PDB file of C-alpha atoms and ligand atoms in Angstrom:
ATOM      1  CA  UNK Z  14      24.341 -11.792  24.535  1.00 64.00           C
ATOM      2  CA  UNK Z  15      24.426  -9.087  21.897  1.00 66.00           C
ATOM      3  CA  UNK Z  16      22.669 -10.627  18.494  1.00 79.00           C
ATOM      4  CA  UNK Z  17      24.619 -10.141  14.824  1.00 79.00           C
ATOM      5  CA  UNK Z  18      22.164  -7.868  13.417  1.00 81.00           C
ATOM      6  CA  UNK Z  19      22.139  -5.218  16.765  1.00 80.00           C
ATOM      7  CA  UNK Z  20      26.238  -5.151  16.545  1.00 81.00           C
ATOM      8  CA  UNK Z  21      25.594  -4.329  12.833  1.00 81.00           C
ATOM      9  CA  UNK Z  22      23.158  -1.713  13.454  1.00 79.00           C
ATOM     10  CA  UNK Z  23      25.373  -0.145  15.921  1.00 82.00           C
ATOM     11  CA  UNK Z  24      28.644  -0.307  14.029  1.00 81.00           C
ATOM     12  CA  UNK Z  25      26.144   1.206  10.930  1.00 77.00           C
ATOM     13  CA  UNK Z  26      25.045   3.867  13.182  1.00 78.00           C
ATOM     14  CA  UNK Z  27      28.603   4.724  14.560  1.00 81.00           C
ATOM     15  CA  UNK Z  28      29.772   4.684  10.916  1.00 85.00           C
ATOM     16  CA  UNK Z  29      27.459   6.851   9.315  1.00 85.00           C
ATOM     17  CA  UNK Z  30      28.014   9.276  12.212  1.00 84.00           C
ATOM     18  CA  UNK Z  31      31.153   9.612  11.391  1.00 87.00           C
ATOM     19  CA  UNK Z  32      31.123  10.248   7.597  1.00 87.00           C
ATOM     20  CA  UNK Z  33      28.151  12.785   8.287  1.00 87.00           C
ATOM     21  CA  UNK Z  34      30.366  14.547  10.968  1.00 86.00           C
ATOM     22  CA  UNK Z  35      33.039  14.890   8.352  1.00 87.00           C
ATOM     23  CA  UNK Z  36      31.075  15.968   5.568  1.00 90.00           C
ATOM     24  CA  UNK Z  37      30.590  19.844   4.876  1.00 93.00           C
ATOM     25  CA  UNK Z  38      27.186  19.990   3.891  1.00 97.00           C
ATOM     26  CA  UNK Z  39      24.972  22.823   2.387  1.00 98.00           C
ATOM     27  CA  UNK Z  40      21.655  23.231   3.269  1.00 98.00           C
ATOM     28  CA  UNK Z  41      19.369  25.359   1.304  1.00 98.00           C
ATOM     29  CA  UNK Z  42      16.061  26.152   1.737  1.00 98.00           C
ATOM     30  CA  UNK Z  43      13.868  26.984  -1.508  1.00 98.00           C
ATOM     31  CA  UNK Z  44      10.393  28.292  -0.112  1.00 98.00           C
ATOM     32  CA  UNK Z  45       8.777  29.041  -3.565  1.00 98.00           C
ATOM     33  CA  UNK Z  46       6.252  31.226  -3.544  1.00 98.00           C
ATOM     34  CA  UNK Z  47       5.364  30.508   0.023  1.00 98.00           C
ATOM     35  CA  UNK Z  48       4.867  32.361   3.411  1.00 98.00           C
ATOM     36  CA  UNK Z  49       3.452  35.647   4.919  1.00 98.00           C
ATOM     37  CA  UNK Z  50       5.183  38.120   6.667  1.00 98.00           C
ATOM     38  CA  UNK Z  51       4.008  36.350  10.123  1.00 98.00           C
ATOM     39  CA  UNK Z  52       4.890  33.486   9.077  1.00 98.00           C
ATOM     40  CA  UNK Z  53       8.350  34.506   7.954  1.00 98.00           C
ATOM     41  CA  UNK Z  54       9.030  36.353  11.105  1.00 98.00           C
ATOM     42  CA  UNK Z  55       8.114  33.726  13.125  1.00 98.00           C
ATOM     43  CA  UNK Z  56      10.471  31.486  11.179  1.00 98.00           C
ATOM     44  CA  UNK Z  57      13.461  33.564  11.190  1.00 98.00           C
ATOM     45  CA  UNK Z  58      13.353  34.124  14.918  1.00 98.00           C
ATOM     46  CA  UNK Z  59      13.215  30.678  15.769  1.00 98.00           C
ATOM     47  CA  UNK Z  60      16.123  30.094  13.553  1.00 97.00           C
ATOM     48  CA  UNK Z  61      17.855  32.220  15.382  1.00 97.00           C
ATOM     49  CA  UNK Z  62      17.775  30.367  18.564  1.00 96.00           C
ATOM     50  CA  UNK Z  63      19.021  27.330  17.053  1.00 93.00           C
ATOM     51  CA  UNK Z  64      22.696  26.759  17.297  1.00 87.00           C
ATOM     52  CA  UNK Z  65      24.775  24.118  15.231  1.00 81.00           C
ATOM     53  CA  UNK Z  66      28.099  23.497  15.255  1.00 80.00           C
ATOM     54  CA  UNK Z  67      28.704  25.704  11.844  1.00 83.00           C
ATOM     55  CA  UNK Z  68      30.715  22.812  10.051  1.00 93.00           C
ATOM     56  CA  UNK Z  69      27.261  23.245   7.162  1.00 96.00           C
ATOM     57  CA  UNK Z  70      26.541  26.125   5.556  1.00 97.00           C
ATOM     58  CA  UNK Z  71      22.487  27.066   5.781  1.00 97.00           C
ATOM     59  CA  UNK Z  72      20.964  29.179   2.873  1.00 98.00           C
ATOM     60  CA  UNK Z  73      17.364  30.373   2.705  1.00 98.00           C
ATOM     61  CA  UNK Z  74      15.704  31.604  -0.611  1.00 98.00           C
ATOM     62  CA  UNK Z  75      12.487  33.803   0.635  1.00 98.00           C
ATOM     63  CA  UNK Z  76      10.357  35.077  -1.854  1.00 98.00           C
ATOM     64  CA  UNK Z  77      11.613  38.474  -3.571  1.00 97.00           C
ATOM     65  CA  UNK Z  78       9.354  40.566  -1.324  1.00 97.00           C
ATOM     66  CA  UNK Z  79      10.190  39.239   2.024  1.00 98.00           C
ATOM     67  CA  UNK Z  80      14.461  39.906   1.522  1.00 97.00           C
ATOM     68  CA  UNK Z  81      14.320  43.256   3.123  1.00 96.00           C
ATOM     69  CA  UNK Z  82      12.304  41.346   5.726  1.00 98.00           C
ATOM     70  CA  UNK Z  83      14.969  38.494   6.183  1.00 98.00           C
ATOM     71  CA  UNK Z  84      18.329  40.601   5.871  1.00 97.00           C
ATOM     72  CA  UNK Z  85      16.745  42.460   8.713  1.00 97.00           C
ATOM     73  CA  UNK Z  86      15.961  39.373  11.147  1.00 98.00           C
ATOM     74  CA  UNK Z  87      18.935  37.396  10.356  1.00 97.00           C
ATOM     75  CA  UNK Z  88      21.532  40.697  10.229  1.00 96.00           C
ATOM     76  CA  UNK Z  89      23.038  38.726  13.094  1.00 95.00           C
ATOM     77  CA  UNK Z  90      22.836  35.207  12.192  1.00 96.00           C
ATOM     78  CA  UNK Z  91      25.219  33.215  10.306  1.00 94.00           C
ATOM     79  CA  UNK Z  92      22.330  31.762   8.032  1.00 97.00           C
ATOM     80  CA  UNK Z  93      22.876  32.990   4.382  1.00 97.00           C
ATOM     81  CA  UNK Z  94      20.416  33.756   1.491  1.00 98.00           C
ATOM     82  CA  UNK Z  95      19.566  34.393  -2.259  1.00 98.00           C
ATOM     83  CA  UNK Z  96      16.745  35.095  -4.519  1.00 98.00           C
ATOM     84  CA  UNK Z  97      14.897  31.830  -6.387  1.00 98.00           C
ATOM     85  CA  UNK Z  98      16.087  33.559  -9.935  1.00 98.00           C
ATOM     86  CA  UNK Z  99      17.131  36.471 -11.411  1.00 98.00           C
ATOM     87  CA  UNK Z 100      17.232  38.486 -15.004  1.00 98.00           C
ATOM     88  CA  UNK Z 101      20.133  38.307 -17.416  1.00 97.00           C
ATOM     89  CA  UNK Z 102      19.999  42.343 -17.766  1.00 98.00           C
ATOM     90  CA  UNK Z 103      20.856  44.415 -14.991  1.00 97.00           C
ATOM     91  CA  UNK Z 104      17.861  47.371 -15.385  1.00 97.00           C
ATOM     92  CA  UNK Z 105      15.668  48.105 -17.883  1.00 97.00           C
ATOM     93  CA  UNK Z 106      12.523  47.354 -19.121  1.00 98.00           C
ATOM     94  CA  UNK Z 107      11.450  43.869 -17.913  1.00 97.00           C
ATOM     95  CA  UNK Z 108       8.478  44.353 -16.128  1.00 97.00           C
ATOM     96  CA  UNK Z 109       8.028  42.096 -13.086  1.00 96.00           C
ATOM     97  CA  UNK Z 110      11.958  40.824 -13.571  1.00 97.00           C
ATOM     98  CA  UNK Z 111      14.940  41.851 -10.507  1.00 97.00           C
ATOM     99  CA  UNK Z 112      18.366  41.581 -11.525  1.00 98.00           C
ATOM    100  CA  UNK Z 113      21.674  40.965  -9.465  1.00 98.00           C
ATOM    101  CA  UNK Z 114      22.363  44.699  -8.518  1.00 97.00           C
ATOM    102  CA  UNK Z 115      18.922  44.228  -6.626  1.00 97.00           C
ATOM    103  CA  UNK Z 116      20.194  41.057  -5.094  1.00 96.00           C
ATOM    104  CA  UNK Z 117      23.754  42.184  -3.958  1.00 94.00           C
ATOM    105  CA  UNK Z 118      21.414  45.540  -2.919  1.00 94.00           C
ATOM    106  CA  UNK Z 119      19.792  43.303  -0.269  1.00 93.00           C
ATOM    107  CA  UNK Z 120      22.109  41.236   0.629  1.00 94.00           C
ATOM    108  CA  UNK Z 121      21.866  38.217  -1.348  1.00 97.00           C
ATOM    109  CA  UNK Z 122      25.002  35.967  -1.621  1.00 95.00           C
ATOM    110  CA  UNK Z 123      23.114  33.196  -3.940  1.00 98.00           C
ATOM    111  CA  UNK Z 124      20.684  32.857  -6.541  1.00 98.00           C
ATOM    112  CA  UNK Z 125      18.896  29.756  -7.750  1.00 98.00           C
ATOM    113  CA  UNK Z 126      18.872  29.105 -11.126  1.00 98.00           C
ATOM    114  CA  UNK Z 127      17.761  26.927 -14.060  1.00 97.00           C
ATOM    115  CA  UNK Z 128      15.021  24.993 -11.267  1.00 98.00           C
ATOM    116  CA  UNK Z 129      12.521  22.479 -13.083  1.00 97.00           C
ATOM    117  CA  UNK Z 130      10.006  24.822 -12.291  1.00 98.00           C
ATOM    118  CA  UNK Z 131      11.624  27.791 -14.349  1.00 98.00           C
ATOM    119  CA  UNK Z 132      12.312  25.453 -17.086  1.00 97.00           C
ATOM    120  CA  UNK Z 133       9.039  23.911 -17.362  1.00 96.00           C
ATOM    121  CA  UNK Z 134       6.684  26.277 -16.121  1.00 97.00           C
ATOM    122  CA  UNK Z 135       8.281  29.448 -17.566  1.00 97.00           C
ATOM    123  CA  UNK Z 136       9.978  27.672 -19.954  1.00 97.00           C
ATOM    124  CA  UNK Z 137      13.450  28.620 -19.525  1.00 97.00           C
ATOM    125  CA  UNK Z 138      15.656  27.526 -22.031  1.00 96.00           C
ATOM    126  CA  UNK Z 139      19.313  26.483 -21.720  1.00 94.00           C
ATOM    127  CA  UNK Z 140      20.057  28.999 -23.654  1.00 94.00           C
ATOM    128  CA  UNK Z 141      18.618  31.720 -21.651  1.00 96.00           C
ATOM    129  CA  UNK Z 142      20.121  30.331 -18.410  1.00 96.00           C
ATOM    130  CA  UNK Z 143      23.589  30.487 -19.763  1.00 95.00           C
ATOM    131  CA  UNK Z 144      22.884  33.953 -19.749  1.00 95.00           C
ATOM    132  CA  UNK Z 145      21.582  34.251 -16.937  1.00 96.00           C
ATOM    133  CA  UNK Z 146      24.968  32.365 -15.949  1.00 96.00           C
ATOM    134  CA  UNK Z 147      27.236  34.662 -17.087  1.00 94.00           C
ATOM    135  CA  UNK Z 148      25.021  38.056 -15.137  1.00 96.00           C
ATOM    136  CA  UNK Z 149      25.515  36.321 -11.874  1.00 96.00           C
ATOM    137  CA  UNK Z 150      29.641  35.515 -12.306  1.00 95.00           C
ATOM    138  CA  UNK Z 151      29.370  39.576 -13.401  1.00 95.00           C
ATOM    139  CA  UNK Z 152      28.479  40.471 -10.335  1.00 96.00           C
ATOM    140  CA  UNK Z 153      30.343  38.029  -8.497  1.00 95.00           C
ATOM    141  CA  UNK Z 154      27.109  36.120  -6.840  1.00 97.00           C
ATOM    142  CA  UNK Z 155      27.433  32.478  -5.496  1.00 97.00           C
ATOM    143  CA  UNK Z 156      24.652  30.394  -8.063  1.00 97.00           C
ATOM    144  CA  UNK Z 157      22.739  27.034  -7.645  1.00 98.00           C
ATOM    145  CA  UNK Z 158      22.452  25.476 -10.762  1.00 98.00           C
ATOM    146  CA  UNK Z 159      19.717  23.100 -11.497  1.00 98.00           C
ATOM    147  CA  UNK Z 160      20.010  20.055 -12.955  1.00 98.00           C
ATOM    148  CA  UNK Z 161      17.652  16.741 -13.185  1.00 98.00           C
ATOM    149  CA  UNK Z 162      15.217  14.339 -15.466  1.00 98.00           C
ATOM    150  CA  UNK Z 163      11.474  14.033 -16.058  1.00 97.00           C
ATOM    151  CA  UNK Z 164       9.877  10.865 -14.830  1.00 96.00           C
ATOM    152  CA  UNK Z 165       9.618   9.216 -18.690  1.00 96.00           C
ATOM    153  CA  UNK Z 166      13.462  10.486 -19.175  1.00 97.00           C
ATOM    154  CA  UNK Z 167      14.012   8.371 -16.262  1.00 97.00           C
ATOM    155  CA  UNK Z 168      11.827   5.488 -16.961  1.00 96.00           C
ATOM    156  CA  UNK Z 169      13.352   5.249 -20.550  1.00 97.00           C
ATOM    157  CA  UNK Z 170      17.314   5.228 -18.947  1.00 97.00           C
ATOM    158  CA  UNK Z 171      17.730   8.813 -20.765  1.00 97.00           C
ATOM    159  CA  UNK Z 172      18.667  10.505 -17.790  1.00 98.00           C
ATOM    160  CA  UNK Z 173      22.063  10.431 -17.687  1.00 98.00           C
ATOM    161  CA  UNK Z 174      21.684  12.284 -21.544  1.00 98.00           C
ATOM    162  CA  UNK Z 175      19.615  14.735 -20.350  1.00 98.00           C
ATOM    163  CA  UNK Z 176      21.794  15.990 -17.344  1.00 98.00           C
ATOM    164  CA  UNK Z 177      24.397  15.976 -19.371  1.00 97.00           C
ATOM    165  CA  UNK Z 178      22.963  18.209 -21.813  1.00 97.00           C
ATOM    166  CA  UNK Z 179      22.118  20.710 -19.306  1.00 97.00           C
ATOM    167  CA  UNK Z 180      25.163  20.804 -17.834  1.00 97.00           C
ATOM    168  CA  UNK Z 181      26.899  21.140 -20.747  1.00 96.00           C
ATOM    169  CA  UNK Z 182      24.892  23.648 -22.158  1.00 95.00           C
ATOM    170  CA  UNK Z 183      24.321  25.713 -19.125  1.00 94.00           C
ATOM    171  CA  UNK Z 184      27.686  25.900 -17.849  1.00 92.00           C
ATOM    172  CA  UNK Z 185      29.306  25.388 -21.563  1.00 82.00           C
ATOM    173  CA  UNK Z 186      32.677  27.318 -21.612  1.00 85.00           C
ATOM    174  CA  UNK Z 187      32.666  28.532 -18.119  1.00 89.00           C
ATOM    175  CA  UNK Z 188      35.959  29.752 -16.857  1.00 90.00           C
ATOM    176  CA  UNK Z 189      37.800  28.240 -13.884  1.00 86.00           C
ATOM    177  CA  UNK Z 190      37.439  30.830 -11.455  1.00 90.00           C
ATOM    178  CA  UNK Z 191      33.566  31.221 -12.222  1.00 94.00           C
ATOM    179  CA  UNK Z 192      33.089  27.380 -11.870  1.00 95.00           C
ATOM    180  CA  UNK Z 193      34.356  28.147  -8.013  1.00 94.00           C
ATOM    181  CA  UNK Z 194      31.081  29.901  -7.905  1.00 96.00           C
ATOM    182  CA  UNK Z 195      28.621  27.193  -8.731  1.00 97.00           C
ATOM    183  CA  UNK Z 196      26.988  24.334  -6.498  1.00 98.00           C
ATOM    184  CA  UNK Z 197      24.965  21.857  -8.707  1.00 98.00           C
ATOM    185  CA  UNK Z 198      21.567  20.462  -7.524  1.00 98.00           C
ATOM    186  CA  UNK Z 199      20.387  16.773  -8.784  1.00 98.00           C
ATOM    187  CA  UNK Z 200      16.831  17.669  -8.326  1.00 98.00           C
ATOM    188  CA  UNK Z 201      14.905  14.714 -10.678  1.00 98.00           C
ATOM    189  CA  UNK Z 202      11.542  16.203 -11.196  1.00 97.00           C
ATOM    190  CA  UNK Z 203       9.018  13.242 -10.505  1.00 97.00           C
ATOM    191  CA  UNK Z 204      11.283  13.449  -7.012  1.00 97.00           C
ATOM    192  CA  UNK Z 205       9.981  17.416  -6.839  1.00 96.00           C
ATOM    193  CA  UNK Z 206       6.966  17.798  -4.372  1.00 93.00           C
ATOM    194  CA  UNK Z 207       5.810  14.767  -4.758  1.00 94.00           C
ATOM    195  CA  UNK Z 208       7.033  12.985  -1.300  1.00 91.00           C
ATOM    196  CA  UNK Z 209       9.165  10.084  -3.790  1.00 90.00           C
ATOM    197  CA  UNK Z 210      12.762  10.821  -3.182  1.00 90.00           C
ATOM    198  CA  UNK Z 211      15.169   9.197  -5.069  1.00 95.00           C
ATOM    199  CA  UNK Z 212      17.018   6.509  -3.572  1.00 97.00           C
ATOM    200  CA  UNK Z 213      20.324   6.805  -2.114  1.00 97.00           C
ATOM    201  CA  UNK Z 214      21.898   4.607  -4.894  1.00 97.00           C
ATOM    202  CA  UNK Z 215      20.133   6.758  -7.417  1.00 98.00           C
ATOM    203  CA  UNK Z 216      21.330   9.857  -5.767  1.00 98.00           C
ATOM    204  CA  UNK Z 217      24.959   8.287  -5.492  1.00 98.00           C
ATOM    205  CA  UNK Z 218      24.568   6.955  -9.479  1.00 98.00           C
ATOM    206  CA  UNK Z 219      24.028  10.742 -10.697  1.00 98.00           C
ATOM    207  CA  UNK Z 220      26.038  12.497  -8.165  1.00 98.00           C
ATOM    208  CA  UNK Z 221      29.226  10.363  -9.097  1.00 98.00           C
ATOM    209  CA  UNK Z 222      27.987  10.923 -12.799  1.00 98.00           C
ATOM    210  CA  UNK Z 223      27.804  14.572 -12.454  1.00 98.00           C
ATOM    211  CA  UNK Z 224      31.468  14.003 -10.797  1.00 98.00           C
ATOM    212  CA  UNK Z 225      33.253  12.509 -13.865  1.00 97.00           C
ATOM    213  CA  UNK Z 226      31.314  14.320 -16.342  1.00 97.00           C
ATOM    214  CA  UNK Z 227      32.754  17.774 -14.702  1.00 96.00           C
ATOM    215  CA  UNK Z 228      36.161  16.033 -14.403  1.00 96.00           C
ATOM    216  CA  UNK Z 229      35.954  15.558 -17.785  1.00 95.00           C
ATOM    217  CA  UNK Z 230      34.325  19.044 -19.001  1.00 95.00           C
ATOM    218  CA  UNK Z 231      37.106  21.053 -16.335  1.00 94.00           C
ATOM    219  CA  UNK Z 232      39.585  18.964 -14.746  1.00 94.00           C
ATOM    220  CA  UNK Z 233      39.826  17.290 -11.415  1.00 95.00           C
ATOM    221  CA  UNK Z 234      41.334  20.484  -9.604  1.00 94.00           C
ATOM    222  CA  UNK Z 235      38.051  22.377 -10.483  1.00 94.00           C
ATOM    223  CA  UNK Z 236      35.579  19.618 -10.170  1.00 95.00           C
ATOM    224  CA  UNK Z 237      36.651  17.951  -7.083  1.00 94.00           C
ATOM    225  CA  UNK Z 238      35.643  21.370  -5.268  1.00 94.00           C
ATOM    226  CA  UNK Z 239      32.673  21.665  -6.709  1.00 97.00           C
ATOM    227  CA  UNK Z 240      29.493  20.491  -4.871  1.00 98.00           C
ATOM    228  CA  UNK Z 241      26.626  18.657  -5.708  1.00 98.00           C
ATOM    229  CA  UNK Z 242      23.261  18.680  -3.770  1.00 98.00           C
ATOM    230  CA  UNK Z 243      20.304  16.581  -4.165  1.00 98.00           C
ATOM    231  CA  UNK Z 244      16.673  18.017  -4.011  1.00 98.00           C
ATOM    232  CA  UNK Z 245      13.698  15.951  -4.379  1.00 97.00           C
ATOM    233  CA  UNK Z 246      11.127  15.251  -1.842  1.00 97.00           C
ATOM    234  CA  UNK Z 247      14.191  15.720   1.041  1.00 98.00           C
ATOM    235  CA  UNK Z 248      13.291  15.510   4.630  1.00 97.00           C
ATOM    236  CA  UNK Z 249      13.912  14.661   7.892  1.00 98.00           C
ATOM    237  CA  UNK Z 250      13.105  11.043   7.091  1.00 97.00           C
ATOM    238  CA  UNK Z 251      15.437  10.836   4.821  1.00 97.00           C
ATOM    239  CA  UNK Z 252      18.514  13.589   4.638  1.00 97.00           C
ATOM    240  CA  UNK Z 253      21.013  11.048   6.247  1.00 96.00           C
ATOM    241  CA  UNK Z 254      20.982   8.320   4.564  1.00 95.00           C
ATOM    242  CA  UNK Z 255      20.755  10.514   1.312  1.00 97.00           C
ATOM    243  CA  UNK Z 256      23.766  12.254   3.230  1.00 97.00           C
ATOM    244  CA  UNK Z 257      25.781   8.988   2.976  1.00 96.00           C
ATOM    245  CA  UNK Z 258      25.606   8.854  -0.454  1.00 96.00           C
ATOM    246  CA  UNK Z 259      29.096   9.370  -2.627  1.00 95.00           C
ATOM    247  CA  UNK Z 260      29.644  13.198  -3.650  1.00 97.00           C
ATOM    248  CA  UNK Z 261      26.497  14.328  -1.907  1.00 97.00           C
ATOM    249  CA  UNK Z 262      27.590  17.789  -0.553  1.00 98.00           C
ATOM    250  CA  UNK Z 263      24.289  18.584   1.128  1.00 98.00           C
ATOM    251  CA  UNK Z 264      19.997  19.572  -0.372  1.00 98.00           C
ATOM    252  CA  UNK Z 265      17.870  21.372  -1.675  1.00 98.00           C
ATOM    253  CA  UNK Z 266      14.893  20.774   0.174  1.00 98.00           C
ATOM    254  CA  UNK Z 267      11.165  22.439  -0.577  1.00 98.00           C
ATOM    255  CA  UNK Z 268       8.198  21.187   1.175  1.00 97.00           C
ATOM    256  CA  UNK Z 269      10.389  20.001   4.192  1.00 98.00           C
ATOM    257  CA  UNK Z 270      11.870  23.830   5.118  1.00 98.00           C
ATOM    258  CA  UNK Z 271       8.594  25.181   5.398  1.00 98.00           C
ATOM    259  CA  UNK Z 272       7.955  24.155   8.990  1.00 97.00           C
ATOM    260  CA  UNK Z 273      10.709  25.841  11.513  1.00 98.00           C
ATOM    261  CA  UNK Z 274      10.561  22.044  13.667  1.00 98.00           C
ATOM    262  CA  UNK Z 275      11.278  19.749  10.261  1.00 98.00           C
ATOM    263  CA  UNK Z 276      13.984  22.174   9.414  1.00 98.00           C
ATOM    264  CA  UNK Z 277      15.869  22.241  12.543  1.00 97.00           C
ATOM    265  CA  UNK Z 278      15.560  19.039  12.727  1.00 97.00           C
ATOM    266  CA  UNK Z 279      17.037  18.388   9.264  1.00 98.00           C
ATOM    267  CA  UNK Z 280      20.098  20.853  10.445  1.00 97.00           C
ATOM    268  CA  UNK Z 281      20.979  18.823  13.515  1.00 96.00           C
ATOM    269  CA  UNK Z 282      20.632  15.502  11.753  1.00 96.00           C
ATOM    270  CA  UNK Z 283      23.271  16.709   9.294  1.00 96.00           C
ATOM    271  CA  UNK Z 284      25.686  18.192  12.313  1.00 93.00           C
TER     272      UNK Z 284
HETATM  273  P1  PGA W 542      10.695  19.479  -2.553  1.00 54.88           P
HETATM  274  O1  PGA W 542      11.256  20.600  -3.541  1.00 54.88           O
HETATM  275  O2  PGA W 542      11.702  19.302  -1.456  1.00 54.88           O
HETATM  276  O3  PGA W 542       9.398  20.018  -2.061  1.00 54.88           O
HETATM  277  O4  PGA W 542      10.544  18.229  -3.358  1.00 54.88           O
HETATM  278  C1  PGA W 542      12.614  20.674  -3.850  1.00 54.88           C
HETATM  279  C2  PGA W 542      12.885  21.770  -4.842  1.00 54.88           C
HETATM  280  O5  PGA W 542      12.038  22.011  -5.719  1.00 54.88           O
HETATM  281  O6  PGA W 542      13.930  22.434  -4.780  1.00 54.88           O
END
């Protein structure tokens, strides 16, 4: 005799199976300043033996030095990747800056930008991430833009307002066709290295916020195609039932795609 709670775990389990195999997700891999050239080589190659069924899109952001490094071990793969930030000039003099010539130059499909480390650490103002905005839809680059709240902006219920605010003034007056070009990412920042994810209602409370406030800002046409990851403390523990969540389109995951075995792992729980 089957008991209630085993039919309802397997029904669960069947379920979520099936709105995970349905889902398109992104996975992106933000190594930081991270990794040697060993250990990068020895990453890459293993990720080329894996194999997934290519319904998700994979995208790796390596340190600046190591993209010559990474175009040349994945030149075969179908893995993607993008530079952690870029300048809002295209040359000049900006010492230890690269711009998105340099990026397209090697490669690069993506950039990161506007992540709670650039805005907090190297203070990065909206302002200066608009512009930044409007060098990568110049030169025609895909762009993950950044979005999230600091732990008191969460414990006093201001989050919402402060997304909002960066959305709004990052992406401000962005035309239709660039919007095609963006993939948010809800990354709150006491979530950020820390091993606390948010919770999947959290995750699905923002996510459908982000939804209605683009709907509103663009249209449903635009914002109905445009995704929305979550990044916080993401791992294999945790990437499907975050994966379940409403208008989660895939993560943004640190810590977690540092280690070849976690990461494959987090691909072929998300198949
Ligand atoms: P984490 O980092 O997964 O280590 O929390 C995520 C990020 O900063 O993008």
């Amino acid at each position: 005799m089957f008991e209630k709670n085993d039919v309802l775990k397997v029904v669960y389990k069947k379920i979520s199976a099936a709105v995970i195999e349905n889902k398109s997700l992104i996975i992106a891999a933000n190594w930081k300043m991270n990794k040697n050239t060993t250990e990068i080589t020895e990453f890459l190659n293993n990720l080329n033996k894996i194999s997934w069924n290519g319904k998700n899109t994979v995208i790796l952001f390596p340190p600046y030095p190591y993209l010559y490094l990474t175009r040349d071990i994945l030149r075969y793969s179908k893995v993607l990747y993008g530079m952690q930030n870029v300048h809002w000039e295209d040359s000049g003099a900006f010492t230890g800056e690269v711009s998105c010539s340099m990026a397209h130059d090697f490669g690069c499909k993506y950039v990161i930008i506007g992540h709670s480390e650039r805005r907090n650490i190297f203070f990065e103002t909206d302002e200066i991430l608009k512009r930044k905005l409007e060098e990568v839809f110049k030169h025609n680059l895909f762009l993950i833009f950044c979005v999230g709240e600091k732990l008191d902006e969460r414990k006093d219920n201001r989050f919402k307002e402060v997304i909002k605010n960066q959305i709004v003034k990052g992406l401000g007056t962005t035309s239709c066709e660039d919007l095609q070009k963006i993939i948010i990412a809800y990354e709150p920042v006491w979530a950020i290295g820390t091993g606390l994810n948010a919770t999947p209602d959290q995750v699905e409370e923002v996510h459908s916020y982000i939804k209605d406030l683009l709907k509103e800002l663009y249209g449903l046409t635009v914002a109905r195609k445009m995704p929305i990851l979550y990044g916080g403390s993401a791992k294999a523990g945790n990437v499907r039932e975050i994966a379940l969540a409403n208008e989660v389109s895939g993560f943004l995951i640190g810590g977690a795609s540092l280690k070849i075995d976690e990461f494959s792992q987090i691909i072929s729980l998300l198949e």
